[in-house]
Each structure stands twice: as structure tokens, then as C-alpha cells.
Short mmCIF file of C-alpha atoms in Angstrom, two decimals:
data_model
loop_
_atom_site.label_atom_id
_atom_site.label_comp_id
_atom_site.label_asym_id
_atom_site.label_seq_id
_atom_site.Cartn_x
_atom_site.Cartn_y
_atom_site.Cartn_z
CA MET A 1 -1.40 -74.10 22.10
CA LYS A 2 -3.03 -73.64 25.49
CA LEU A 3 -2.81 -76.47 27.95
CA ASN A 4 -5.35 -76.95 30.75
CA ASN A 5 -4.95 -74.79 33.84
CA GLN A 6 -2.29 -72.45 32.54
CA LYS A 7 -1.36 -68.83 32.79
CA ARG A 8 -0.03 -66.90 29.84
CA TRP A 9 2.37 -64.00 29.83
CA GLY A 10 3.85 -62.79 26.61
CA LYS A 11 5.36 -60.07 24.47
CA VAL A 12 5.68 -59.66 20.71
CA TRP A 13 8.84 -59.10 18.68
CA SER A 14 9.85 -60.01 15.13
CA ALA A 15 9.21 -63.50 16.39
CA ALA A 16 7.14 -62.78 19.52
CA ALA A 17 7.54 -64.65 22.79
CA GLY A 18 5.09 -65.84 25.42
CA LEU A 19 5.08 -67.53 28.78
CA ILE A 20 2.65 -69.78 30.64
CA ILE A 21 2.48 -70.71 34.32
CA TYR A 22 0.57 -73.46 36.06
CA ASN A 23 0.11 -73.42 39.78
CA ALA A 24 -1.11 -75.94 42.36
CA PHE A 25 -3.34 -75.15 45.32
CA THR A 26 -6.20 -76.80 47.18
CA ALA A 27 -9.31 -74.63 47.68
CA VAL A 28 -10.49 -74.04 51.25
CA SER A 29 -13.81 -73.21 52.89
CA TYR A 30 -14.97 -72.16 56.36
CA SER A 31 -18.18 -72.74 58.31
CA ALA A 32 -20.08 -69.76 59.69
CA ASP A 33 -23.49 -68.10 59.74
CA ASN A 34 -21.83 -65.39 57.68
CA TRP A 35 -18.85 -65.79 55.40
CA SER A 36 -15.38 -65.27 56.83
CA PHE A 37 -12.46 -64.82 54.48
CA PRO A 38 -9.41 -66.80 55.70
CA SER A 39 -6.70 -64.73 57.33
CA GLY A 40 -3.28 -64.98 55.68
CA ALA A 41 -4.62 -66.86 52.66
CA VAL A 42 -2.05 -67.86 50.03
CA PHE A 43 -3.38 -69.08 46.69
CA ARG A 44 -1.17 -70.87 44.19
CA GLU A 45 -3.66 -71.53 41.42
CA SER A 46 -5.35 -69.32 38.86
CA GLY A 47 -8.00 -69.77 36.21
CA LYS A 48 -10.40 -71.22 38.78
CA ARG A 49 -12.32 -70.52 42.00
CA VAL A 50 -9.53 -70.68 44.58
CA TRP A 51 -11.70 -70.21 47.69
CA ALA A 52 -15.34 -70.78 48.58
CA GLY A 53 -17.19 -69.85 51.74
CA GLU A 54 -19.53 -72.24 53.50
CA ALA A 55 -22.94 -72.62 51.85
CA ILE A 56 -25.33 -70.72 54.14
CA THR A 57 -29.00 -71.52 54.69
CA LYS A 58 -31.02 -69.41 57.12
CA GLU A 59 -34.45 -67.84 57.50
CA GLU A 60 -36.08 -64.89 59.28
CA ARG A 61 -39.79 -63.99 59.62
CA PRO A 62 -39.84 -60.44 61.03
CA TYR A 63 -42.81 -58.16 61.39
CA TYR A 64 -42.55 -55.31 58.91
CA GLU A 65 -44.60 -52.23 58.18
CA GLY A 66 -43.54 -49.89 55.38
CA GLY A 67 -42.69 -49.73 51.67
CA ALA A 68 -42.57 -53.07 49.91
CA GLU A 69 -39.85 -51.90 47.52
CA SER A 70 -37.48 -51.42 50.47
CA VAL A 71 -37.43 -55.07 51.53
CA ILE A 72 -38.96 -57.29 48.85
CA HIS A 73 -35.72 -57.65 46.90
CA GLY A 74 -32.41 -59.47 46.61
CA THR A 75 -29.28 -57.32 46.39
CA VAL A 76 -25.51 -57.49 46.44
CA VAL A 77 -23.86 -54.59 48.26
CA SER A 78 -20.17 -53.75 48.08
CA THR A 79 -18.38 -50.82 49.69
CA VAL A 80 -15.01 -52.00 48.38
CA SER A 81 -13.46 -49.07 46.53
CA ARG A 82 -13.69 -49.27 42.71
CA SER A 83 -15.56 -52.58 42.78
CA ASP A 84 -18.40 -53.18 40.32
CA TRP A 85 -20.70 -55.94 39.13
CA GLY A 86 -19.14 -57.58 36.10
CA VAL A 87 -17.77 -60.75 34.53
CA VAL A 88 -14.31 -62.36 34.69
CA ASP A 89 -13.74 -65.44 32.51
CA GLY A 90 -17.47 -66.17 32.58
CA HIS A 91 -17.75 -65.74 36.37
CA HIS A 92 -20.36 -63.12 37.32
CA GLY A 93 -20.10 -61.08 40.49
CA VAL A 94 -18.33 -58.23 42.26
CA VAL A 95 -15.14 -57.50 40.32
CA LEU A 96 -12.56 -56.26 42.82
CA GLU A 97 -10.06 -55.42 40.08
CA PRO A 98 -9.33 -56.80 36.60
CA GLY A 99 -9.06 -60.57 36.84
CA ILE A 100 -10.34 -60.92 40.43
CA VAL A 101 -14.04 -61.44 41.20
CA LEU A 102 -16.25 -62.47 44.11
CA THR A 103 -18.88 -64.69 42.54
CA PHE A 104 -22.05 -66.12 44.09
CA SER A 105 -24.36 -69.14 43.97
CA GLY A 106 -27.52 -70.17 45.77
CA MET A 107 -31.01 -68.73 46.21
CA SER A 108 -32.46 -65.76 48.05
CA TYR A 109 -36.21 -65.34 48.52
CA THR A 110 -38.15 -62.46 50.06
CA ALA A 111 -41.91 -62.40 50.42
CA SER A 112 -44.75 -60.54 52.03
CA SER A 113 -48.36 -61.73 52.02
CA ARG A 114 -48.79 -60.29 48.51
CA TYR A 115 -45.37 -59.83 46.89
CA ASN A 116 -42.18 -61.84 46.46
CA VAL A 117 -38.84 -61.75 44.66
CA ARG A 118 -36.56 -64.72 44.13
CA VAL A 119 -32.94 -64.48 42.99
CA ASP A 120 -30.98 -67.55 41.89
CA TYR A 121 -27.27 -66.70 41.89
CA GLN A 122 -25.04 -68.78 39.64
CA TYR A 123 -21.27 -68.58 39.30
CA ASN A 124 -21.09 -68.86 35.52
CA ALA A 125 -24.13 -66.81 34.51
CA GLU A 126 -26.12 -63.76 35.46
CA PRO A 127 -28.44 -64.19 38.47
CA LYS A 128 -32.00 -65.19 37.59
CA ALA A 129 -34.54 -62.84 39.15
CA SER A 130 -38.21 -63.87 39.22
CA SER A 131 -41.52 -63.55 41.02
CA ILE A 132 -44.12 -66.21 41.61
CA GLN A 133 -46.90 -63.75 40.81
CA ASN A 134 -45.54 -62.30 37.58
CA GLN A 135 -42.08 -62.18 36.02
CA ASN A 136 -42.79 -58.65 34.80
CA THR A 137 -43.03 -57.34 38.38
CA VAL A 138 -39.23 -57.63 38.85
CA ASN A 139 -36.66 -55.00 37.89
CA VAL A 140 -32.89 -55.56 37.86
CA PHE A 141 -30.35 -52.76 38.33
CA LYS A 142 -26.57 -52.91 38.39
CA ASN A 143 -23.83 -50.69 39.75
CA SER A 144 -26.01 -48.05 41.37
CA GLY A 145 -23.62 -46.75 44.00
CA ILE A 146 -22.87 -49.42 46.58
CA TYR A 147 -25.70 -51.57 45.19
CA LYS A 148 -23.82 -53.68 42.65
CA TYR A 149 -26.78 -55.93 41.83
CA GLU A 150 -30.39 -55.36 42.78
CA ALA A 151 -33.51 -57.30 41.86
CA GLY A 152 -36.66 -55.73 43.26
CA LEU A 153 -40.29 -54.97 42.64
CA LYS A 154 -40.97 -52.92 39.55
CA SER A 155 -42.15 -49.44 40.44
CA THR A 156 -45.79 -48.67 39.70
CA GLY A 157 -45.41 -44.98 40.44
CA ILE A 158 -47.51 -45.45 43.57
CA PRO A 159 -45.76 -46.55 46.80
CA ILE A 160 -46.68 -50.09 47.82
CA ARG A 161 -47.16 -50.43 51.56
CA ILE A 162 -47.22 -53.75 53.34
CA THR A 163 -47.92 -54.75 56.95
CA GLY A 164 -47.32 -58.07 58.63
CA ASN A 165 -44.75 -60.83 58.85
CA ASN A 166 -42.35 -61.09 55.93
CA LEU A 167 -40.27 -64.10 54.94
CA TYR A 168 -36.53 -63.67 54.28
CA GLN A 169 -34.92 -66.92 53.19
CA ALA A 170 -31.37 -67.82 52.10
CA ARG A 171 -30.81 -71.28 50.72
CA ASN A 172 -27.29 -72.57 50.00
CA LEU A 173 -25.95 -69.07 49.42
CA GLN A 174 -22.25 -69.21 48.75
CA VAL A 175 -19.48 -66.78 47.80
CA ALA A 176 -16.29 -67.78 45.99
CA LEU A 177 -13.13 -66.00 44.90
CA TYR A 178 -12.07 -66.46 41.29
CA ILE A 179 -8.57 -65.48 40.09
CA SER A 180 -7.96 -65.20 36.35
CA ASP A 181 -4.81 -66.39 34.60
CA SER A 182 -4.10 -62.72 33.78
CA VAL A 183 -3.45 -61.82 37.45
CA LYS A 184 0.18 -61.23 38.39
CA PRO A 185 1.74 -62.69 41.54
CA GLY A 186 1.55 -60.41 44.57
CA THR A 187 -0.42 -59.49 47.68
CA TYR A 188 -3.94 -58.13 47.22
CA SER A 189 -5.92 -56.29 49.91
CA TYR A 190 -9.42 -54.81 49.86
CA SER A 191 -11.26 -52.95 52.62
CA GLY A 192 -15.03 -52.68 52.72
CA ASP A 193 -18.17 -54.73 53.18
CA VAL A 194 -19.65 -57.22 50.74
CA ASN A 195 -23.20 -58.32 51.65
CA LEU A 196 -25.98 -60.26 50.08
CA GLU A 197 -29.21 -58.67 51.28
CA VAL A 198 -32.24 -60.92 51.49
CA GLY A 199 -34.87 -58.38 52.46
CA ASP A 200 -33.64 -57.03 55.82
CA MET A 201 -31.53 -60.14 56.41
CA ARG A 202 -27.80 -59.95 55.65
CA VAL A 203 -25.30 -62.59 54.63
CA HIS A 204 -22.03 -60.82 55.28
CA LEU A 205 -18.44 -61.26 54.12
CA SER A 206 -15.73 -60.04 56.55
CA ASN A 207 -14.83 -56.45 55.83
CA ARG A 208 -11.21 -57.05 54.89
CA ILE A 209 -10.21 -59.35 52.06
CA GLU A 210 -6.48 -59.95 51.85
CA PHE A 211 -4.56 -62.73 50.15
CA THR A 212 -1.31 -63.49 48.41
CA TYR A 213 -1.22 -65.01 44.95
CA ALA A 214 2.10 -66.90 44.79
CA PRO A 215 2.42 -69.62 42.16
CA PRO A 216 5.11 -72.16 43.07
CA ILE A 217 7.19 -71.26 40.03
CA GLN A 218 7.33 -67.90 38.30
CA CYS A 219 9.33 -67.25 35.15
CA THR A 220 10.29 -64.44 32.81
CA ILE A 221 11.67 -64.74 29.31
CA ASN A 222 14.15 -62.38 27.67
CA THR A 223 14.06 -62.23 23.90
CA PRO A 224 15.78 -60.06 21.30
CA PRO A 225 13.61 -57.17 20.09
CA LYS A 226 13.93 -58.61 16.59
CA ILE A 227 15.85 -61.13 14.53
CA ASP A 228 17.84 -58.94 12.14
CA PHE A 229 19.51 -60.49 9.10
CA GLY A 230 20.91 -57.13 8.02
CA LYS A 231 21.52 -56.29 4.35
CA VAL A 232 21.48 -59.25 1.99
CA ASN A 233 22.65 -59.36 -1.63
CA ILE A 234 20.03 -61.51 -3.32
CA TRP A 235 21.62 -61.02 -6.76
CA ASP A 236 25.14 -62.32 -6.20
CA TRP A 237 26.13 -64.20 -3.06
CA LYS A 238 28.32 -67.17 -2.22
CA GLY A 239 25.41 -69.53 -1.44
CA ASN A 240 23.58 -68.96 -4.75
CA THR A 241 23.41 -72.41 -6.35
CA SER A 242 21.64 -71.27 -9.52
CA GLY A 243 23.96 -68.45 -10.54
CA THR A 244 20.92 -66.32 -11.34
CA PRO A 245 19.24 -63.52 -9.34
CA GLY A 246 17.11 -64.93 -6.53
CA GLY A 247 18.87 -68.30 -6.45
CA ASN A 248 17.20 -71.67 -5.80
CA ARG A 249 14.74 -72.45 -3.06
CA LYS A 250 16.49 -72.97 0.31
CA ASP A 251 19.73 -71.32 -0.75
CA VAL A 252 21.12 -69.75 2.44
CA LEU A 253 20.99 -65.95 2.50
CA GLY A 254 21.73 -65.43 6.20
CA VAL A 255 21.77 -66.98 9.66
CA VAL A 256 21.13 -65.58 13.15
CA ASP A 257 22.02 -67.75 16.15
CA GLY A 258 21.21 -66.91 19.75
CA ASN A 259 19.47 -67.97 22.96
CA PHE A 260 16.13 -67.41 24.61
CA THR A 261 16.90 -66.74 28.29
CA ILE A 262 14.35 -67.98 30.81
CA ASN A 263 14.67 -67.10 34.50
CA CYS A 264 12.48 -68.93 37.02
CA THR A 265 11.95 -68.23 40.71
CA GLY A 266 9.81 -70.01 43.26
CA ASP A 267 9.72 -72.67 45.92
CA ASN A 268 12.77 -74.85 46.39
CA GLY A 269 12.48 -77.87 44.18
CA ALA A 270 9.68 -76.37 42.05
CA HIS A 271 9.70 -77.66 38.51
CA ALA A 272 7.37 -77.91 35.55
CA PRO A 273 7.47 -79.66 32.16
CA ALA A 274 7.69 -77.04 29.43
CA LYS A 275 6.94 -76.82 25.74
CA LEU A 276 7.57 -74.12 23.18
CA THR A 277 5.12 -73.49 20.35
CA LEU A 278 5.92 -71.58 17.16
CA ASN A 279 3.21 -69.89 15.09
CA GLY A 280 3.33 -67.67 12.01
CA THR A 281 2.03 -67.26 8.47
CA HIS A 282 3.76 -69.85 6.32
CA GLN A 283 4.86 -69.57 2.71
CA GLY A 284 4.37 -72.73 0.65
CA TYR A 285 5.60 -75.12 3.34
CA THR A 286 4.76 -74.98 7.02
CA ASN A 287 8.42 -74.79 7.98
CA ASP A 288 8.77 -71.56 5.92
CA LEU A 289 7.75 -68.25 7.50
CA LYS A 290 6.31 -65.89 4.92
CA MET A 291 8.10 -62.56 4.40
CA THR A 292 6.59 -59.54 2.67
CA MET A 293 8.13 -56.44 1.13
CA ASP A 294 7.78 -53.50 3.51
CA THR A 295 6.86 -50.95 0.82
CA THR A 296 4.49 -52.98 -1.39
CA GLY A 297 3.25 -55.87 0.77
CA GLU A 298 4.22 -58.31 -2.01
CA VAL A 299 5.67 -61.72 -1.23
CA ALA A 300 9.39 -61.32 -0.62
CA PRO A 301 11.95 -63.47 -2.47
CA ALA A 302 12.98 -65.11 0.80
CA THR A 303 11.49 -67.09 3.71
CA ILE A 304 12.64 -67.89 7.25
CA ARG A 305 13.29 -71.33 8.72
CA ALA A 306 13.89 -72.07 12.39
CA SER A 307 15.43 -74.65 14.65
CA ILE A 308 15.15 -74.34 18.43
CA LYS A 309 16.93 -76.36 21.12
CA SER A 310 18.24 -78.87 18.56
CA LEU A 311 20.02 -76.84 15.87
CA TYR A 312 20.11 -77.97 12.26
CA PRO A 313 22.08 -76.61 9.28
CA PRO A 314 20.68 -73.33 7.91
CA CYS A 315 17.57 -73.74 5.71
CA ASP A 316 17.44 -77.48 6.51
CA ASN A 317 14.12 -79.29 6.08
CA ASN A 318 14.26 -80.27 9.75
CA GLY A 319 13.63 -77.89 12.61
CA VAL A 320 10.40 -76.34 13.84
CA ASN A 321 7.38 -75.63 11.67
CA PHE A 322 5.63 -72.28 11.92
CA THR A 323 2.11 -73.65 12.21
CA LEU A 324 0.05 -76.78 12.85
CA THR A 325 0.78 -79.32 10.12
CA ASN A 326 -1.58 -82.04 8.87
CA GLY A 327 -0.02 -85.42 9.57
CA LYS A 328 2.67 -83.85 11.80
CA PRO A 329 0.66 -82.36 14.69
CA LEU A 330 3.67 -81.72 16.95
CA SER A 331 6.04 -80.30 14.35
CA HIS A 332 5.50 -76.72 15.59
CA ILE A 333 6.16 -77.69 19.23
CA VAL A 334 9.51 -78.14 21.00
CA ASP A 335 9.66 -80.21 24.18
CA LEU A 336 11.96 -78.33 26.57
CA GLY A 337 11.85 -80.90 29.37
CA GLU A 338 11.59 -79.67 32.98
CA LEU A 339 11.91 -76.00 33.97
CA THR A 340 13.41 -75.56 37.43
CA VAL A 341 14.19 -72.53 39.60
CA GLY A 342 17.10 -70.61 38.07
CA PRO A 343 18.26 -69.49 34.60
CA HIS A 344 17.77 -71.50 31.43
CA GLN A 345 19.25 -70.99 27.95
CA VAL A 346 17.34 -72.28 24.93
CA PRO A 347 19.40 -71.98 21.72
CA TYR A 348 17.78 -70.94 18.46
CA ARG A 349 18.83 -70.60 14.82
CA PHE A 350 16.81 -68.54 12.34
CA SER A 351 17.81 -68.91 8.70
CA LEU A 352 16.99 -66.58 5.81
CA CYS A 353 16.36 -68.80 2.79
CA ALA A 354 15.87 -67.94 -0.87
CA LEU A 355 12.34 -68.55 -2.12
CA GLY A 356 13.65 -69.43 -5.59
CA GLU A 357 10.98 -67.44 -7.43
CA GLY A 358 12.92 -64.47 -8.75
CA PHE A 359 14.37 -61.24 -7.51
CA LYS A 360 13.05 -58.16 -5.69
CA SER A 361 14.95 -55.40 -3.95
CA GLY A 362 14.10 -53.51 -0.77
CA ALA A 363 13.40 -54.24 2.89
CA ALA A 364 11.25 -57.22 3.91
CA SER A 365 9.95 -58.46 7.25
CA ALA A 366 7.88 -61.14 8.99
CA THR A 367 6.34 -61.75 12.41
CA ALA A 368 6.02 -65.02 14.33
CA THR A 369 4.96 -65.94 17.85
CA VAL A 370 6.92 -68.13 20.23
CA THR A 371 4.88 -69.33 23.21
CA LEU A 372 6.41 -71.06 26.21
CA ASP A 373 3.98 -73.27 28.19
CA TRP A 374 4.51 -75.16 31.37
CA GLU A 375 2.16 -77.23 33.46
#
């Protein structure tokens, strides 16, 4: 289950574990003729645009004589090392590194007396490049050296020369910084220029981008590499209520008790309501985790049941289901209350239960996912 505005961190084991972080921050913006990234910025949110520069509108009408292809265009230039035009969570723009992107909105327009190119930048889609004369006169290139995005006149093979006053117009051009949920806390620094070129006119972002991503609460979870029931005699054991090989359904074959350990750090007083979600392939009933024989892939003669936080007797009908259940939508979710800064112990009990459908010998296994979410 994924709540709104969350970050997920996880690892997989015999019953895998995950972790989700939510962070609070108010986006900021600054007024300028060019964009200026805020010095000492600290962002506490992810999965959204955490900063946006002032929307810029300006116009120049310079005299120009030369090749039309050189100025009748709209481009995004970045000299930031290893940056490229790409997409992060649907946000298009200059990707500074995985999960971090400068994304743009607004319109640029360049025109001579005969030619023009318009680019409409949009955060959540590719820019739209067009020409009043003919859509087919516009070419778009990406990631050609420092030119990360370029919309210009389509080459005819013959240089196009123009003479006279050109129009370079920016209307509500804006840059924003988007941080994905996948980004880890830390300080991020990038040197280089990021410009939107509108003909010979530049809309410039300060040449050093540095910020700290520091969610108010950060947590890690320690889990066992696997839940190991060891060797089990499914022919003759004390809990066999049928007296026959394989026993009856829910006869207890084994139990493993333990704790998930969660450690949280962050601001003093930081806290977040948390929930744990259990998911896996069920066998017959949604509170039974399906096991398969390692050598053949056949259904094993046993299933696994779980109880977390509130522990029930082994193989009890109560506990936590392994998947979403019709009529019981929250039966695979455990409410853990508030997570605070410091260590937390969440007890668990996994029970190995007879399936009650006969006898097989050999090793068997199963995989489930435990996901910890907090707002």
C-alpha cells in the first residue's frame, strides 16, 4: 500500500521488508530577471517540486545579420557534469542525477521577418515545439553536448541568412527542482550553468546549485535474512491431531518468534504515524502464505501464518493476512501507532502450519513482503 507523499526504502528476505518516509517542507521562490537558486537551501519533502524560481517574462528586439539557424530556436543548455535531458517521475528536464531534475514551464518565442520557432515548456510532458509558418520546419534534438534540448529550424541544406530586427520573447518561463522519493538524504552540489536560450537572449540559473535533502525523520529497519523453521518431521510430530502423515489443516509444525528493529533519527520531537503491510501469494485462505517444494515447484504440505505486534497462538485464525481480502480490507495492515526518534521493537510470530492435504518430503520455501509506511 502506498500512501500519498511517501518515500519507500526496502529490502527483500524470506519475508521482505520495506520502509517509507514522508517529509514536510514549504516550497520557496525568488524574484529576479534571471533565476537564482537559494543559498543554503534545505528541502524536507520529496516526490514533488520542492523549489520554483520566479516566472520570468522579458523581450528583446536586437538587430541581427547572419544564419537563421543560429538564433531562430529555443534551447536548454547545461554545463553541469553528467547532466542530460530526461524524465523523473513524469517531470521532463535536465536530470542532474537519478531522481533529481530541473524541470521547466512557460513559453519561448524567436522570430525574424520570415521565420519563427515557439517552444512551450511543460513540467509533466515534453516541450511542444512549433512554427507559425509550418510545423514541419522545426527539428528537435536532445543531448547534443551541452545542448540538452534544442528546437530549431529544419535544415534545408542551404544556409538561411536573415537581416533585420529579430524578436526574442520569454513569457512566464520558470524552472523548478523536483526530488524523487528514491533520493537518499544528504547534501547535493552541482557546478555549471543551466540556461534557457531564446534566440540570443538568455534566462540563466546561477552556476552553483547546492542543497541539503533532510527529511525530519529518517528510519532504517533491521530484519532477519530469512525466517527459518529448520527441519520438520511432517510424518510423526507431537502436534499431529490426525495421527496420519501430513496431519490436519492448521496443525502446528513450527514457530519462529522475533522482532523487527526500527531505528529512527531526525529533528527533536519528530514523529509519524506508521503502518505495516504484509503481501504474499496465499494458499486457500488469505491468512495462509503459500509454500512450494524447492525441487519440483509443487505445493508444499504446509503454509505460513503470521501475527505482528499483537501475537496470537501459532496457526491461529487471527493475525495478519498476506494479501488484500474482500470484506476485510485492512486485514493485511498493522497499525503501529506513532514512530518517534529512537529505536523501536515490533514483535512478530511466524507459524508453520500443516496444509492437511497429504505428505511430501524435501525442502520448501516461500517469500512475502513486509512494507513499513509512515506519513
